[in-house]
XYZ file of C-alpha atoms in Angstrom:
581
model
C 60.314 53.420 74.920
C 60.033 53.487 78.722
C 63.383 53.384 80.528
C 64.141 53.267 84.259
C 67.046 55.701 84.432
C 67.837 55.877 88.112
C 66.853 54.671 91.560
C 67.785 56.252 94.869
C 67.626 53.918 97.848
C 67.755 55.112 101.448
C 67.699 53.108 104.699
C 66.702 49.855 102.998
C 68.372 46.731 104.369
C 72.142 47.160 104.295
C 71.834 50.241 102.069
C 72.206 53.535 103.896
C 71.976 55.898 100.917
C 72.829 54.853 97.368
C 72.008 55.837 93.798
C 71.678 53.186 91.097
C 72.172 54.576 87.588
C 70.915 52.179 84.933
C 71.675 51.837 81.250
C 68.829 51.937 78.704
C 70.262 48.641 77.425
C 71.870 45.933 79.577
C 72.927 46.737 83.161
C 74.729 44.145 85.305
C 74.787 44.573 89.095
C 77.723 42.768 90.719
C 79.466 42.619 94.079
C 80.473 40.317 96.892
C 77.899 37.984 98.402
C 75.871 39.912 101.003
C 76.883 43.298 99.619
C 73.265 44.264 98.982
C 72.848 43.500 95.276
C 69.418 41.965 95.773
C 68.262 45.236 97.323
C 68.049 46.443 93.720
C 65.351 43.847 93.099
C 63.656 44.628 96.413
C 63.710 48.367 95.687
C 62.185 47.931 92.268
C 59.502 45.671 93.709
C 58.590 48.386 96.237
C 58.390 51.002 93.473
C 55.942 48.759 91.669
C 53.580 48.235 94.580
C 55.234 45.261 96.283
C 54.422 44.350 99.873
C 55.815 46.810 102.408
C 57.744 44.800 105.005
C 58.881 46.942 107.963
C 61.740 44.461 108.463
C 63.320 46.001 105.350
C 63.858 49.320 107.139
C 67.450 49.771 108.185
C 67.980 49.467 111.946
C 67.918 52.905 113.551
C 66.077 54.546 110.646
C 62.503 55.820 110.827
C 61.653 54.794 107.280
C 63.033 53.321 104.079
C 62.614 55.371 100.898
C 62.968 54.286 97.275
C 62.720 56.837 94.468
C 62.783 56.062 90.769
C 63.047 58.225 87.654
C 61.619 56.896 84.398
C 61.400 58.327 80.925
C 58.441 57.185 78.893
C 56.838 57.748 75.541
C 53.847 60.095 75.578
C 50.627 58.194 74.948
C 51.979 54.838 76.139
C 49.635 52.813 78.346
C 51.819 53.455 81.404
C 51.937 57.223 80.722
C 48.168 57.393 80.224
C 47.478 55.459 83.434
C 49.896 57.648 85.390
C 48.243 60.830 84.116
C 44.804 59.422 84.947
C 46.030 59.012 88.534
C 46.967 62.705 88.596
C 50.697 62.321 87.987
C 52.616 65.050 86.190
C 55.190 64.129 83.551
C 58.037 66.588 83.087
C 59.194 66.305 79.461
C 58.388 62.588 79.481
C 59.996 62.007 82.895
C 57.973 60.312 85.632
C 59.059 60.225 89.278
C 57.915 57.367 91.524
C 58.592 57.096 95.250
C 57.682 54.610 97.961
C 58.163 55.097 101.687
C 57.947 52.293 104.246
C 58.021 53.293 107.914
C 59.529 51.166 110.663
C 55.975 50.793 112.025
C 54.828 49.260 108.737
C 52.972 52.221 107.224
C 53.459 52.716 103.512
C 53.045 55.753 101.239
C 53.337 56.057 97.484
C 53.835 59.081 95.236
C 53.538 59.187 91.457
C 54.606 62.237 89.495
C 54.457 64.429 92.605
C 50.970 63.232 93.571
C 50.139 60.968 96.512
C 48.421 57.831 95.184
C 47.207 54.497 96.582
C 49.825 51.750 96.406
C 47.388 49.844 94.161
C 48.058 52.400 91.401
C 51.730 51.392 91.369
C 50.660 47.753 91.173
C 48.512 48.551 88.127
C 51.496 50.180 86.428
C 53.760 47.203 87.182
C 52.559 45.010 84.310
C 53.226 47.798 81.816
C 56.641 48.757 83.204
C 58.758 45.892 84.506
C 58.861 42.090 84.448
C 60.782 40.787 87.471
C 62.239 37.294 87.440
C 63.927 36.083 90.605
C 64.145 33.199 93.033
C 61.265 34.435 95.184
C 59.554 37.057 93.051
C 58.102 35.707 89.816
C 55.818 37.909 87.779
C 54.770 38.408 84.186
C 54.668 35.158 82.263
C 54.123 33.021 85.362
C 50.470 34.070 85.216
C 48.365 32.073 82.736
C 46.467 35.193 81.682
C 49.746 36.895 80.760
C 50.881 33.735 78.953
C 47.759 33.857 76.787
C 48.254 37.551 76.075
C 51.894 37.009 75.128
C 51.030 34.032 72.927
C 48.362 36.086 71.154
C 50.863 38.847 70.461
C 53.398 36.307 69.299
C 50.807 34.852 66.898
C 50.239 38.306 65.390
C 47.459 38.930 62.873
C 46.470 35.263 62.807
C 44.958 35.770 66.279
C 44.417 39.535 66.293
C 41.878 39.467 63.442
C 39.466 36.830 64.753
C 40.039 38.045 68.324
C 38.802 41.547 67.474
C 35.705 40.154 65.769
C 35.151 37.655 68.577
C 35.440 40.334 71.285
C 32.819 42.535 69.586
C 30.424 39.591 69.168
C 31.047 38.548 72.779
C 30.166 42.005 74.117
C 26.988 42.075 72.041
C 26.011 38.601 73.211
C 26.452 39.625 76.830
C 24.212 42.658 76.288
C 21.581 40.567 74.482
C 21.685 37.857 77.143
C 21.288 40.417 79.933
C 18.273 42.041 78.301
C 16.728 38.683 77.458
C 17.160 37.438 81.013
C 15.520 40.567 82.350
C 12.566 40.211 80.000
C 11.969 36.541 80.766
C 12.721 36.374 84.496
C 10.762 39.540 85.238
C 7.762 38.708 83.040
C 5.365 38.630 86.010
C 6.627 41.911 87.430
C 6.434 43.548 84.029
C 2.852 42.286 83.522
C 1.877 43.753 86.894
C 3.525 47.021 85.932
C 1.571 47.089 82.658
C -1.748 46.534 84.514
C -1.014 49.413 86.887
C -0.153 51.691 84.006
C -3.349 50.804 82.140
C -5.450 51.485 85.252
C -3.836 54.883 85.750
C -4.153 55.883 82.104
C -7.827 54.838 82.030
C -8.506 56.789 85.201
C -6.925 59.932 83.762
C -8.688 59.482 80.424
C -12.036 59.237 82.273
C -11.507 62.618 83.932
C -10.058 64.297 80.799
C -8.116 67.021 82.617
C -6.767 70.112 80.883
C -3.374 71.604 81.632
C -3.778 74.358 84.257
C -7.428 73.484 84.875
C -6.864 72.888 88.582
C -5.466 76.420 89.028
C -8.350 77.990 87.141
C -11.005 76.120 89.157
C -9.327 76.990 92.451
C -9.576 80.692 91.597
C -13.231 80.329 90.520
C -14.173 78.450 93.688
C -12.580 81.154 95.806
C -14.621 83.799 93.965
C -17.924 81.908 94.137
C -17.499 81.104 97.792
C -17.227 84.802 98.682
C -19.737 86.207 96.151
C -21.881 88.189 98.645
C -18.875 89.839 100.285
C -17.396 90.659 96.898
C -20.693 92.185 95.646
C -21.117 94.277 98.818
C -17.575 95.584 98.644
C -17.977 96.467 94.960
C -21.264 98.345 95.649
C -19.801 100.364 98.519
C -16.748 101.269 96.475
C -18.894 102.250 93.472
C -21.097 104.504 95.630
C -18.043 106.190 97.106
C -16.687 106.914 93.667
C -19.823 107.662 91.608
C -22.454 108.421 94.231
C -25.568 106.634 95.483
C -28.779 107.289 93.442
C -30.844 106.837 96.600
C -28.906 109.659 98.337
C -28.851 112.679 96.023
C -27.299 114.859 98.700
C -24.338 112.483 99.228
C -20.851 113.513 98.270
C -18.832 111.207 96.034
C -15.198 111.143 94.970
C -15.945 111.772 91.300
C -17.855 115.017 92.064
C -15.171 116.256 94.450
C -12.327 115.552 92.047
C -14.246 117.171 89.200
C -14.709 120.322 91.321
C -11.015 120.393 92.167
C -10.168 120.039 88.487
C -12.426 122.947 87.497
C -10.823 125.188 90.121
C -7.336 124.457 88.810
C -8.368 124.843 85.189
C -9.640 128.332 85.910
C -6.192 129.618 86.900
C -3.750 127.256 85.116
C -2.698 129.911 82.635
C -1.091 131.920 85.434
C 1.405 129.247 86.621
C 3.033 126.418 84.692
C 3.473 124.351 87.880
C -0.223 124.610 88.692
C -1.063 123.729 85.086
C 0.833 120.467 85.513
C -1.186 119.644 88.613
C -4.392 120.444 86.699
C -3.385 117.883 84.054
C -2.757 115.251 86.688
C -6.128 116.033 88.273
C -7.739 115.406 84.892
C -6.028 112.041 84.697
C -7.350 111.180 88.174
C -10.884 112.048 87.059
C -10.589 109.743 84.065
C -9.143 106.919 86.208
C -11.940 107.304 88.807
C -14.542 107.126 86.063
C -12.955 103.981 84.615
C -12.764 102.258 87.990
C -16.338 103.207 88.809
C -17.498 101.766 85.499
C -15.619 98.508 86.031
C -16.992 98.183 89.556
C -20.526 98.534 88.167
C -19.822 95.873 85.538
C -18.157 93.574 88.097
C -21.178 93.637 90.329
C -23.519 92.981 87.391
C -21.452 89.998 86.150
C -20.733 88.414 89.536
C -22.220 84.888 89.488
C -23.445 83.845 92.903
C -25.188 80.679 91.663
C -24.773 77.901 94.315
C -25.203 75.248 91.628
C -22.136 76.531 89.753
C -20.124 76.459 92.990
C -21.160 72.853 93.591
C -20.174 71.888 90.041
C -16.760 73.534 90.462
C -16.088 71.752 93.749
C -17.108 68.425 92.238
C -14.692 68.903 89.322
C -11.902 69.942 91.710
C -12.453 66.771 93.725
C -12.026 64.666 90.581
C -8.803 66.472 89.715
C -7.521 66.126 93.291
C -8.022 62.374 92.992
C -5.572 62.409 90.068
C -2.968 64.680 91.663
C -2.981 62.560 94.807
C -1.834 59.535 92.748
C 0.026 60.769 89.681
C 1.540 64.215 90.240
C 1.632 67.349 92.339
C -0.577 69.219 89.852
C -2.496 68.526 86.645
C 0.501 69.460 84.487
C 2.534 66.757 86.272
C -0.368 64.300 85.916
C -0.469 64.830 82.148
C 3.346 64.367 81.961
C 3.022 61.076 83.886
C 0.328 59.949 81.452
C 2.583 60.684 78.460
C 5.553 58.789 79.938
C 3.372 55.898 81.066
C 1.820 55.511 77.644
C 5.312 55.148 76.132
C 6.340 52.677 78.822
C 3.159 50.639 78.298
C 3.877 50.435 74.570
C 7.341 49.103 75.428
C 5.977 46.531 77.869
C 3.277 45.358 75.473
C 5.989 44.726 72.864
C 7.962 42.377 75.160
C 6.847 39.192 73.457
C 8.028 40.435 70.099
C 11.259 41.677 71.660
C 11.910 38.336 73.342
C 11.590 36.599 70.002
C 13.988 39.035 68.320
C 16.562 38.740 71.107
C 16.365 34.956 71.178
C 17.076 34.774 67.460
C 19.958 37.250 67.777
C 21.408 35.346 70.745
C 21.373 32.045 68.863
C 23.046 33.674 65.868
C 25.745 35.245 68.023
C 26.442 31.960 69.806
C 26.895 30.248 66.457
C 29.207 33.044 65.285
C 31.242 32.850 68.500
C 31.634 29.088 68.065
C 33.277 29.593 64.674
C 35.446 32.469 65.848
C 36.527 30.591 68.995
C 37.600 27.620 66.887
C 39.622 29.954 64.650
C 41.305 31.429 67.738
C 42.128 27.981 69.087
C 43.602 26.887 65.751
C 45.741 30.035 65.463
C 46.965 29.745 69.050
C 47.799 26.070 68.626
C 49.898 26.796 65.539
C 51.707 29.710 67.238
C 52.277 27.656 70.398
C 54.098 24.980 68.431
C 56.462 27.558 66.933
C 56.961 29.169 70.325
C 57.765 25.874 72.043
C 60.318 24.996 69.408
C 62.032 28.390 69.694
C 62.175 28.393 73.509
C 63.385 24.794 73.626
C 66.229 25.764 71.283
C 67.128 28.680 73.562
C 67.164 26.413 76.632
C 69.635 24.043 74.945
C 72.185 26.876 75.033
C 71.361 27.775 78.630
C 72.609 24.540 80.255
C 69.198 22.909 79.911
C 69.808 20.754 76.796
C 67.132 18.190 77.611
C 64.394 20.598 78.682
C 61.247 20.799 76.606
C 58.713 23.605 76.647
C 55.136 23.269 75.442
C 51.782 24.965 75.708
C 48.721 23.344 77.202
C 45.771 24.835 75.330
C 42.602 23.379 76.760
C 38.918 24.112 77.172
C 36.629 23.510 80.122
C 33.427 21.660 79.335
C 30.314 23.592 80.218
C 27.657 22.111 82.460
C 24.986 22.905 79.872
C 24.589 24.432 76.428
C 23.125 27.669 77.814
C 26.228 28.660 79.786
C 28.690 27.596 77.062
C 29.143 27.580 73.310
C 29.726 24.583 71.086
C 33.312 24.083 69.953
C 34.562 20.804 68.602
C 31.180 19.168 69.048
C 30.853 19.871 72.773
C 29.687 22.826 74.929
C 32.616 24.634 76.535
C 33.005 27.620 78.833
C 33.750 30.844 76.977
C 34.911 34.315 77.923
C 35.959 37.649 76.388
C 39.114 36.110 74.869
C 37.711 32.844 73.567
C 37.399 29.385 75.045
C 41.077 28.596 75.569
C 42.893 28.211 78.856
C 46.554 28.685 78.000
C 49.385 27.492 80.218
C 53.106 27.213 79.606
C 54.572 23.815 80.586
C 58.115 22.618 81.196
C 59.593 19.116 81.156
C 63.119 19.757 82.542
C 64.520 16.367 81.497
C 63.542 13.307 79.416
C 60.840 11.236 81.034
C 59.549 14.104 83.164
C 55.902 14.996 82.885
C 55.334 18.539 81.572
C 54.200 20.792 84.414
C 53.354 24.512 84.702
C 56.620 26.426 84.622
C 56.111 27.808 88.137
C 55.997 24.222 89.472
C 58.141 22.316 87.005
C 61.440 24.165 87.508
C 63.834 24.981 90.310
C 64.589 28.632 91.069
C 67.661 28.754 88.827
C 65.972 26.816 86.042
C 62.942 29.052 86.249
C 65.008 32.201 85.714
C 66.625 30.629 82.635
C 63.249 29.547 81.290
C 62.008 33.097 81.805
C 65.064 34.426 79.999
C 64.489 32.073 77.066
C 60.822 33.013 76.931
C 61.568 36.730 77.064
C 64.144 36.436 74.279
C 61.629 34.634 72.069
C 58.876 37.072 72.932
C 61.070 40.166 72.582
C 59.174 42.619 70.434
C 55.774 41.020 70.999
C 55.586 41.518 74.764
C 55.362 45.253 75.492
C 57.055 45.242 78.922
C 59.957 47.696 78.498
C 62.166 46.608 81.420
C 63.241 43.132 82.565
C 64.983 42.475 85.860
C 66.594 39.061 86.458
C 67.836 37.920 89.852
C 69.847 34.672 90.066
C 69.425 34.060 86.332
C 72.842 32.403 86.490
C 72.074 29.968 89.309
C 73.591 26.569 88.529
C 75.189 27.838 85.311
C 78.842 28.122 84.426
C 81.358 27.915 81.631
C 80.037 28.061 78.085
C 76.428 28.099 79.236
C 77.144 31.246 81.263
C 78.484 32.945 78.140
C 75.281 32.023 76.317
C 73.237 33.491 79.170
C 75.123 36.751 78.808
C 74.774 36.676 75.029
C 70.996 36.182 75.239
C 70.572 38.909 77.815
C 72.428 41.221 75.453
C 70.138 40.098 72.637
C 67.070 40.889 74.743
C 68.552 44.300 75.613
C 68.408 45.311 71.953
C 64.621 45.679 72.235
C 64.184 46.361 75.960
C 65.952 47.531 79.088
C 67.554 44.623 80.982
C 68.846 44.691 84.567
C 70.605 41.580 85.918
C 71.905 40.830 89.408
C 74.666 38.314 88.748
C 77.680 36.507 90.175
C 78.948 35.417 86.775
C 81.645 37.399 84.961
C 80.552 35.728 81.707
C 77.170 37.450 82.114
C 78.480 40.789 83.402
C 80.916 41.109 80.493
C 78.032 41.427 78.019
C 76.464 44.364 79.912
C 76.424 47.865 78.479
C 76.942 49.123 82.032
C 78.306 47.300 85.077
C 77.474 48.518 88.597
C 79.518 47.429 91.608
C 77.846 47.286 95.016
C 80.302 47.516 97.938
C 79.865 47.805 101.681
C 81.812 50.229 103.839
C 83.683 49.140 106.947
C 80.575 49.540 109.103
C 78.666 47.041 106.928
C 76.438 49.546 105.101
C 76.176 50.614 101.487
C 76.485 54.386 101.087
C 76.162 56.696 98.099
C 79.748 55.928 97.106
C 79.086 52.207 97.472
C 77.338 51.842 94.095
C 79.710 52.782 91.303
C 79.723 52.527 87.523
C 82.698 50.452 86.440
C 84.656 51.483 83.373
C 87.998 50.604 81.835
C 90.520 49.201 84.318
C 88.016 49.137 87.177
C 85.715 46.846 85.205
C 88.581 44.498 84.324
C 89.532 44.320 88.022
C 85.965 43.460 89.059
C 85.623 40.779 86.374
C 88.981 39.380 87.503
C 87.704 39.193 91.077
C 84.545 37.446 89.906
C 86.618 34.955 87.880
C 89.333 34.055 90.380
C 88.626 35.934 93.571
C 91.812 37.924 92.928
C 91.721 41.352 91.318
C 95.446 41.318 90.486
C 95.735 37.826 89.014
C 97.321 38.171 85.584
C 95.555 35.032 84.354
C 92.198 36.292 85.602
C 92.826 39.713 84.054
C 93.628 38.130 80.708
C 90.470 36.064 80.892
C 88.426 39.146 81.860
C 89.776 41.103 78.912
C 89.008 38.166 76.635
C 85.410 38.071 77.915
C 84.992 41.785 77.269
C 86.437 41.424 73.788
C 84.047 38.551 73.032
C 81.092 40.594 74.216
C 82.143 43.604 72.115
C 82.564 41.409 69.071
C 79.006 40.038 69.487
C 77.609 43.536 69.869
């Protein structure tokens, strides 16, 4: 379970420097009007990516800073998202900080790493639901209402929703491919014609891999045949002698003479014997080279017709490399890839038929699954409305009625929608239903969306009732209520406290309240007090226990800490709360 353990607030509004230590269960924040209690809500909103208003910075300070310490379960969605953003968790503890400068600049840090403020906003839905007069989140958004209703419905929705979501994703993929095949038919036909032309051109030339390199070398040799033959003849004469010049001296004769001279005396010196061996090797090498030069000259083809044929073939290959690749190897690779692509393009008609049939089948399947989702949601919504309405009766709203509006939007045509209930309707990844929570605050009133159908105080109580009903199905681990007690007193106030305590059994609950009936049910009560200079310092936020808590409840009841009647009433409230626990 994720728990917000502590917040440190510096230079924010009336708060100079204060630490707010929260209970994992129910924490009540109390104090005189204007003492800075709502700064708790403001601070939490900043930690969760709320708008940075430079007017919040305390006069004379350069910046306001809010730091929060949370413990969270490894592998939870919030922990995973934080780690993805580069945050480091120390034994399941995550540190969040937000700085707002007097000039309006804002910085955010998550687990010791600087992050965009948007990352904190992404974490907000998984961490805290804030309900206040001016800051409504969570279930005020229709998308969140649908998600919560689906969780409340349990397996009745989860089963068909999983199947529906898989079919929906497949339908989107099929529709995308089908649209590409049909809308780009002309372009694909043109592409196929170009590929056929290129493949036919390459097939007509019939190139071999590496042929262009081989022909280039042959052309170079044929183009310089006379120079090559002359050089080979001169070199051969120098090595083996010229038959037309019997008196000429050649390298082979000279080396042979040197070898005979060394052989004659090699037995007298081992070093000279080694040189004699090397001289023999030179003689053999000269003879081999001379022989190869003679053969080279004999085999050298100086036929102009062969040179012309080579150049003609090279021109044909160059025509291919100019269009299809830097060399013949690349040309052959292009031909192989193009042949596969052409096969794919030529099978488009068959593919279009297959995709069309699959699309129609998926649309029919989605229609059935969407109807099942609608039926399951409708049944769950009725149970939800009944439960929340019963909660509101105990929260000083005895005539209020809550209901769900589950509706569908008719599609302009059958292509863009699916048929549900005999008519085409717009569909999405979660079905065809638009889900909205409605409130009729009194008899005769038309049900309206809860954000519009309730006053600020009523809205907080509706949110409380909803959260109590949804406790366990909505994964948000921390709830913060501001002004949940607006317009409530007496017995209804006790019921508000009792229900907040009930919600705190499955989640962390923080409440800013003026009502002692609510504060008495808290596991921890924090008192916010100003100093004489009008600021809240570190010592201005204290945890109340024992006699101090009785005194504060007495003040909240009668405005007098030392009133014996108020003290007796305060002790009675605490006893009632303990008995309920």
